[in-house]
Short mmCIF file of C-alpha atoms and ligand atoms in Angstrom, two decimals:
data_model
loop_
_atom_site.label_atom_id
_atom_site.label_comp_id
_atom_site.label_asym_id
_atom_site.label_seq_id
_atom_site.Cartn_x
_atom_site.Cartn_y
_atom_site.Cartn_z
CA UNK A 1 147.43 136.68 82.99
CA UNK A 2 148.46 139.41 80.25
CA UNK A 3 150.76 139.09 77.22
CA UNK A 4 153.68 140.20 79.09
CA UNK A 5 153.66 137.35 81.65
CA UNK A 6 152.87 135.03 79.09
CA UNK A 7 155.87 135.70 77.14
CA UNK A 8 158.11 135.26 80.38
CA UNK A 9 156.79 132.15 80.66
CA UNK A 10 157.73 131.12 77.37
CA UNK A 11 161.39 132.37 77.63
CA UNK A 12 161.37 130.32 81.09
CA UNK A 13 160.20 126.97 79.30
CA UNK A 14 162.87 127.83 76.85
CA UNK A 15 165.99 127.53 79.21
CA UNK A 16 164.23 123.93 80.61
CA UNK A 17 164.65 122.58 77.31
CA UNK A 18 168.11 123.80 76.56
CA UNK A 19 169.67 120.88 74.97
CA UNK A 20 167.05 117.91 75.03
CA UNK A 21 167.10 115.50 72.60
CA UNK A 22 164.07 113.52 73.77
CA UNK A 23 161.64 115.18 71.64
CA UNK A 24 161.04 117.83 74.54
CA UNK A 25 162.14 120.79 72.73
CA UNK A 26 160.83 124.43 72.58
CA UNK A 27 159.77 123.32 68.96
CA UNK A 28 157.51 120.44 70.05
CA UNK A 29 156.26 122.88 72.37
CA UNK A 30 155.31 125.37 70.12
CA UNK A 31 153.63 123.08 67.88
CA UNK A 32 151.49 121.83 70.71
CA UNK A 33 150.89 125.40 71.70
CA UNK A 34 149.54 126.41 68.50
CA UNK A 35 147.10 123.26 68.03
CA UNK A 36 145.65 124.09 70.97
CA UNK A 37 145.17 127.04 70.52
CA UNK A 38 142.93 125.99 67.36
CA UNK A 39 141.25 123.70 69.62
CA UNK A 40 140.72 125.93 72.28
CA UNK A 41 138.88 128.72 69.89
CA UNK A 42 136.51 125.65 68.48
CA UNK A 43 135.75 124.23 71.81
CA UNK A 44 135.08 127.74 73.30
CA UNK A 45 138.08 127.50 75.82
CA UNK A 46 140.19 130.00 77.69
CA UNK A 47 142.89 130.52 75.06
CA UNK A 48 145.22 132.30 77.62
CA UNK A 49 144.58 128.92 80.24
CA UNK A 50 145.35 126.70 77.38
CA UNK A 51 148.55 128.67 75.76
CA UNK A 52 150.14 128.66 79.71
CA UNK A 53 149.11 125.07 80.19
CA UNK A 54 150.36 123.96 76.39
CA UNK A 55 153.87 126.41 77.33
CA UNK A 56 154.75 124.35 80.52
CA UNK A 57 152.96 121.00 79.65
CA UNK A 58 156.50 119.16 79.21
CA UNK A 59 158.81 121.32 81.86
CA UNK A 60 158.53 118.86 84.54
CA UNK A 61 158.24 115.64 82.40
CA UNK A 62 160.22 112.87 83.37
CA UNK A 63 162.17 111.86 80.67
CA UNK A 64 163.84 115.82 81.59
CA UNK A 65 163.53 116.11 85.28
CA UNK A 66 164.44 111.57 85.81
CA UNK A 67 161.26 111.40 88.41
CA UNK A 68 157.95 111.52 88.27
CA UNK A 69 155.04 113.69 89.84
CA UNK A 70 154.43 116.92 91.22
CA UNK A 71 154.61 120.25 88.37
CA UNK A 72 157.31 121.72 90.86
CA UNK A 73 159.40 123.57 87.49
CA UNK A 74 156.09 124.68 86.57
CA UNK A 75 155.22 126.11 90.05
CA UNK A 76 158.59 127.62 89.73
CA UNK A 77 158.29 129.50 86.38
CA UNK A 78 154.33 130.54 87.29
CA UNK A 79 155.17 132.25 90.93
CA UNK A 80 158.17 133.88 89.22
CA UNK A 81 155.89 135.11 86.33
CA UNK A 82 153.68 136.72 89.04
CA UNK A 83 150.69 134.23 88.78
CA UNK A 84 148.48 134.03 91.36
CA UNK A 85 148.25 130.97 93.34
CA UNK A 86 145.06 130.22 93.09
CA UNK A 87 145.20 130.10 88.92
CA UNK A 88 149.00 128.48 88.75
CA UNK A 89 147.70 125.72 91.35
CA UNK A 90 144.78 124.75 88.37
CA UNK A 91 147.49 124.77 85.76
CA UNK A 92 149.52 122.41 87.96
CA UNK A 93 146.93 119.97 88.40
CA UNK A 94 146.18 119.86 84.50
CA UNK A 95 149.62 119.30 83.93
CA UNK A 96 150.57 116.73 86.31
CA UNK A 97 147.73 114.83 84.19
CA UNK A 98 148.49 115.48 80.57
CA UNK A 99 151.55 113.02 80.15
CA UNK A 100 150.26 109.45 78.32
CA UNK A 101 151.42 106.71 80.44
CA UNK A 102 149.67 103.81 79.01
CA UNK A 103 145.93 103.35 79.14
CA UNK A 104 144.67 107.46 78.82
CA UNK A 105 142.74 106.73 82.55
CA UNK A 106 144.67 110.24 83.14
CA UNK A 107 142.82 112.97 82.24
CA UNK A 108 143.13 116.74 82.98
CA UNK A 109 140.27 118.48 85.18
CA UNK A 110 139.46 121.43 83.02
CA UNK A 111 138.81 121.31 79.71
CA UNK A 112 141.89 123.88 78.56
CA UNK A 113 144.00 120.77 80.18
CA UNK A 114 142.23 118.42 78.14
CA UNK A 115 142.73 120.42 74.99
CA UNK A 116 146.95 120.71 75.87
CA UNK A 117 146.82 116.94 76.18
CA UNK A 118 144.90 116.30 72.70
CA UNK A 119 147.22 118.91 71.11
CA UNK A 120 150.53 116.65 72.58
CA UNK A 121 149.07 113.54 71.38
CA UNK A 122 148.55 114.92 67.80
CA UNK A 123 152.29 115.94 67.85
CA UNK A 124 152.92 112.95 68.35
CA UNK A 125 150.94 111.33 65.27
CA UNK A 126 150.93 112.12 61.57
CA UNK A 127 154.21 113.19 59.69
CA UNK A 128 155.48 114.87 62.61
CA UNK A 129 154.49 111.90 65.03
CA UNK A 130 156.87 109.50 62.38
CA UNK A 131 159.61 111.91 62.92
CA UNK A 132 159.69 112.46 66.25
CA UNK A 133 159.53 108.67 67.13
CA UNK A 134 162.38 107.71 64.88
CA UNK A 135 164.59 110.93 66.53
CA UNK A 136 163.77 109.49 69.58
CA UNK A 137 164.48 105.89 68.87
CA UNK A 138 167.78 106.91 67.62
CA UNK A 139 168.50 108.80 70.36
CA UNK A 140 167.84 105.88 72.45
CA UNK A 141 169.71 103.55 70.26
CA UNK A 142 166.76 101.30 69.21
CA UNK A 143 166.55 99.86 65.90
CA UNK A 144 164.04 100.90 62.71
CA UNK A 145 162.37 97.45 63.13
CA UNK A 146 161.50 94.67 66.07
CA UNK A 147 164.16 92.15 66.18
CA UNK A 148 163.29 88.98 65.98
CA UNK A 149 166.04 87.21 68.31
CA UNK A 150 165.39 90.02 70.77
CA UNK A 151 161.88 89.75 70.78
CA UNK A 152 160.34 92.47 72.99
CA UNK A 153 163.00 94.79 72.50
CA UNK A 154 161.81 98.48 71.90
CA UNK A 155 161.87 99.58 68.17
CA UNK A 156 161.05 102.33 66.64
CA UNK A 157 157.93 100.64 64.36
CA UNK A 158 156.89 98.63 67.39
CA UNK A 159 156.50 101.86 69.16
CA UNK A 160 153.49 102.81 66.70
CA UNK A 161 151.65 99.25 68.39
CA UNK A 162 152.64 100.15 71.40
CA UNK A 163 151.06 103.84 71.51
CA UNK A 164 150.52 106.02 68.30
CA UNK A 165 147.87 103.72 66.79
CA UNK A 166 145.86 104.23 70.11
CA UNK A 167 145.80 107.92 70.59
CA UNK A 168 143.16 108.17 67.85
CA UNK A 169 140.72 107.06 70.11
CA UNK A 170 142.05 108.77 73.11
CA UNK A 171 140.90 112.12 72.31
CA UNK A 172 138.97 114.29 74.50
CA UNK A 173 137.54 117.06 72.25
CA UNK A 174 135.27 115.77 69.38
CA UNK A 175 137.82 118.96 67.20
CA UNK A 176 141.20 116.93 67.67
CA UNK A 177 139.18 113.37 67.40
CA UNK A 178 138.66 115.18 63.58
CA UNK A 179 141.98 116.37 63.39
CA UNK A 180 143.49 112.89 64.39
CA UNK A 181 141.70 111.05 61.54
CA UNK A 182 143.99 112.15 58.94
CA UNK A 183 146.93 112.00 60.64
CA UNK A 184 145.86 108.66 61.82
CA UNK A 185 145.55 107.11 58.34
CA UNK A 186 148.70 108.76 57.15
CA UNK A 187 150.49 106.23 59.77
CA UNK A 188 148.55 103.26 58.65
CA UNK A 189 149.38 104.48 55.29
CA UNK A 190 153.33 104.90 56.13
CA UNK A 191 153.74 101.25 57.68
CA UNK A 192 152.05 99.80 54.84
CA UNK A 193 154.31 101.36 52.63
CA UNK A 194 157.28 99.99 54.72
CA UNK A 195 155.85 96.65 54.73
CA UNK A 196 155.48 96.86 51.56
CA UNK A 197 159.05 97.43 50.85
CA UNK A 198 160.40 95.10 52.72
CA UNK A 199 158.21 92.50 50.60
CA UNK A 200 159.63 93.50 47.65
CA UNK A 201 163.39 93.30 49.15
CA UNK A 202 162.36 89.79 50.27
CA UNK A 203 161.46 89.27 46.83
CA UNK A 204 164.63 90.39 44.96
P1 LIG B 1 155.14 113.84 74.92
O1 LIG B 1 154.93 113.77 76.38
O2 LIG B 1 155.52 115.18 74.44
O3 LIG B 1 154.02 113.25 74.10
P2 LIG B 1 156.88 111.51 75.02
O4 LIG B 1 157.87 111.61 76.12
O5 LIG B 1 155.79 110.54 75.23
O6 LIG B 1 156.38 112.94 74.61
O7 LIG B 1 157.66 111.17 73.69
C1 LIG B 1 158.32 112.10 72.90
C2 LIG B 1 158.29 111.62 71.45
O8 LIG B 1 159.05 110.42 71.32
C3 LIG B 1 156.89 111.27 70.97
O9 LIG B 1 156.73 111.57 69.62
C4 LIG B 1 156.80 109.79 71.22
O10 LIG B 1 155.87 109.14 70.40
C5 LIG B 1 158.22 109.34 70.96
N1 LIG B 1 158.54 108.20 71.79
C6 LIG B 1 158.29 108.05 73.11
N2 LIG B 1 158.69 106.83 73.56
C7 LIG B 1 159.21 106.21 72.47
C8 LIG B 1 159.80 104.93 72.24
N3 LIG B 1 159.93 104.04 73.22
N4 LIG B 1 160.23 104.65 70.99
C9 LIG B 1 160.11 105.53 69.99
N5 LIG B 1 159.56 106.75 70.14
C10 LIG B 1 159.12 107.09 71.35
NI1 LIG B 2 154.62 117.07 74.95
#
């Protein structure tokens, strides 16, 4: 893979995420793309790999494409880049892994895989993590908090119990398990704050 192909492949991902609101958007991307980078050069990974991987990590993910499975826009935008087969097959197979979906029993054959999947799970903790879930809970017309006569309804704070709070421990590289920690503690640090200030409006 040379520069050229990898910056077709970037302008390809681009026109998948035309207009998503889901948090899949060329900036997310990016992001992820540039973490992993850092990663990559730590852990001694192919940077190349890991930039393709981290570029096309979210083209075929569900909440965009409405099914689940196979890396088929990915196989798309790689054969069209002039990737050869043998190399766009790997990235497939790392990809089709990356997405959380629940436990983290999913993980990525090669290590550059592994290192796109830690860099999407930071994105979603931290500062960044906070905004993106609330854009996405408003997108999907949840509300800030769990109700309590519609207990079990999504929220956007009950999303951090349902998955942010875990991904510190679902790490792959010991690099991002050090770059979680922080970001990690800024979320414990944010819902404290917002219980906190619900106390004191209880209180007044
Ligand atoms: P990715 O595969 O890039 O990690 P996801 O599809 O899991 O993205 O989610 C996109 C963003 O929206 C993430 O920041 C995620 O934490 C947030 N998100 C996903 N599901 C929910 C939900 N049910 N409520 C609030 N935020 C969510
Ligand atoms: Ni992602």
């Amino acid at each position: 893979m040379n520069e050229k192909m990898i910056r077709q492949i970037k302008s390809e991902a681009k026109l998948i995420f035309t207009g998503d609101y889901s948090g899949h958007d060329m900036q997310h991307t990016m992001r992820v793309c540039r973490t992993a980078v850092k990663i990559a050069e730590k852990e001694g990974a192919d940077v190349e790999l890991t930039i393709v991987t981290a570029l096309l990590h979210d083209v075929d993910d569900r909440k965009l494409t409405g099914k689940q499975g196979k890396a088929e826009n990915a196989a798309d935008i790689l054969r069209k880049c002039g990737v050869d087969e043998k190399t766009a097959e790997k990235i497939c197979r790392n990809i089709e892994r990356i997405s959380f979906h629940g436990t983290g029993e999913n993980v990525p054959e090669d290590i550059e895989g592994r290192i796109v999947q830690d860099a999407d799970r930071l994105d979603a903790m931290g500062a960044i993590g906070i905004a993106r879930t609330f854009a996405y809970a408003g997108n999907k017309k949840q509300r800030l908090f769990p109700d309590e006569e519609n207990e079990g309804h999504k929220s956007a704070v009950s999303h951090f119990y349902d998955k942010l709070l875990k991904l510190s421990g679902l790490m792959n590289t010991e690099t991002a398990r050090q770059m979680a920690q922080e970001r990690h503690c800024f979320m414990l640090a944010f819902l404290d704050e917002l219980d906190r200030e619900m106390e004191n409006e209880k209180d007044g």
